[in-house]
JSON list of C-alpha atoms in Angstrom, two decimals:
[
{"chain": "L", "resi": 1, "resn": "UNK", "atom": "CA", "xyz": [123.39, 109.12, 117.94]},
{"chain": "L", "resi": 2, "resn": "UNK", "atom": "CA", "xyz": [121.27, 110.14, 115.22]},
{"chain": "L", "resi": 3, "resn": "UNK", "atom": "CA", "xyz": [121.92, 106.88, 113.29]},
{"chain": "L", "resi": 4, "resn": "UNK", "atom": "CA", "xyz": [120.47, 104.73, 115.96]},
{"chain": "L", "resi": 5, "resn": "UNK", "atom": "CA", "xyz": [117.44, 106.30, 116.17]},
{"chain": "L", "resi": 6, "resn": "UNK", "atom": "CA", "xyz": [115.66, 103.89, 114.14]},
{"chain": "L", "resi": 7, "resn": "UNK", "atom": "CA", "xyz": [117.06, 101.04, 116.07]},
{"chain": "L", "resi": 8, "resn": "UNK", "atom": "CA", "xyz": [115.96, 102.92, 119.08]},
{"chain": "L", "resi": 9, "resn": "UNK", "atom": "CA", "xyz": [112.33, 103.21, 118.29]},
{"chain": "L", "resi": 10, "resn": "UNK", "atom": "CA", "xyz": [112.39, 99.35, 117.66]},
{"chain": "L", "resi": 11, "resn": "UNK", "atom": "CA", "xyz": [113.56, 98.74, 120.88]},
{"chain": "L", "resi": 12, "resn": "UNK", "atom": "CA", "xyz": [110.55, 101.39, 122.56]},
{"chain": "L", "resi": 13, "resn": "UNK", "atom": "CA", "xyz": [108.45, 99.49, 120.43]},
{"chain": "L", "resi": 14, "resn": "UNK", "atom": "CA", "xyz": [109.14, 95.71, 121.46]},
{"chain": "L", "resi": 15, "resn": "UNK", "atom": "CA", "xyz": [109.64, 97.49, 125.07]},
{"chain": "L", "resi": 16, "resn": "UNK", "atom": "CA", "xyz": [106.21, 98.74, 124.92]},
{"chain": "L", "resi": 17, "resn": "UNK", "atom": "CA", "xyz": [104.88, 94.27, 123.14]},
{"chain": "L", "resi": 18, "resn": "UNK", "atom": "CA", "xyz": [106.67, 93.06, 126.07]},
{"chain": "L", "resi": 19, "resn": "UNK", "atom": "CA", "xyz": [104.89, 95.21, 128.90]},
{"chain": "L", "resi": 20, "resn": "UNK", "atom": "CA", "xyz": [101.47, 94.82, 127.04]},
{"chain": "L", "resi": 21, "resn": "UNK", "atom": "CA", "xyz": [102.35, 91.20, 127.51]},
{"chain": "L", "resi": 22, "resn": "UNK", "atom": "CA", "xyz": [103.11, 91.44, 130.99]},
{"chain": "L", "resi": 23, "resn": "UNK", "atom": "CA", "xyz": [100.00, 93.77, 132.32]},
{"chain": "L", "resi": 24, "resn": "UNK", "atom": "CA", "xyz": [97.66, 91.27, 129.97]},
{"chain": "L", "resi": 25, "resn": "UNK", "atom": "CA", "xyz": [99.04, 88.10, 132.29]},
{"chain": "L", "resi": 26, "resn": "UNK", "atom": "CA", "xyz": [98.62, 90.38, 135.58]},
{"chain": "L", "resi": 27, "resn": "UNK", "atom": "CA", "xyz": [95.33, 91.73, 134.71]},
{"chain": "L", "resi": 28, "resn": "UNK", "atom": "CA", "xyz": [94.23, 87.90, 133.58]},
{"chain": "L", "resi": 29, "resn": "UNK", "atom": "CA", "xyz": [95.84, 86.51, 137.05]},
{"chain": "L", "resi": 30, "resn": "UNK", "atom": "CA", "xyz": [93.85, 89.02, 138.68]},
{"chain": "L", "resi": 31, "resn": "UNK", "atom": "CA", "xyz": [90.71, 87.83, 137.41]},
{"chain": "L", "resi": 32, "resn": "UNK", "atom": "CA", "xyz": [91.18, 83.94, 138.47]},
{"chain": "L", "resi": 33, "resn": "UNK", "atom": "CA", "xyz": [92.46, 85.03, 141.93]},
{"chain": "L", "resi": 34, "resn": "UNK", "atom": "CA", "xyz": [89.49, 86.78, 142.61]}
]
């Protein structure tokens, strides 16, 4: 599994652009809603 760890740090790292992603649109629809 030791091969795939650079692959696997890509993935934790597009994980971690996708989730930024997400709490920046939940944070922003929290601002209009209130």
């Amino acid at each position: 599994m030791l091969f795939e760890s650079e692959t696997f740090l890509e993935g934790i790292d597009q994980h971690r652009k996708i989730r930024n992603v997400f709490v920046n649109i939940s944070s922003n629809t929290r601002l209009y809603n209130v």
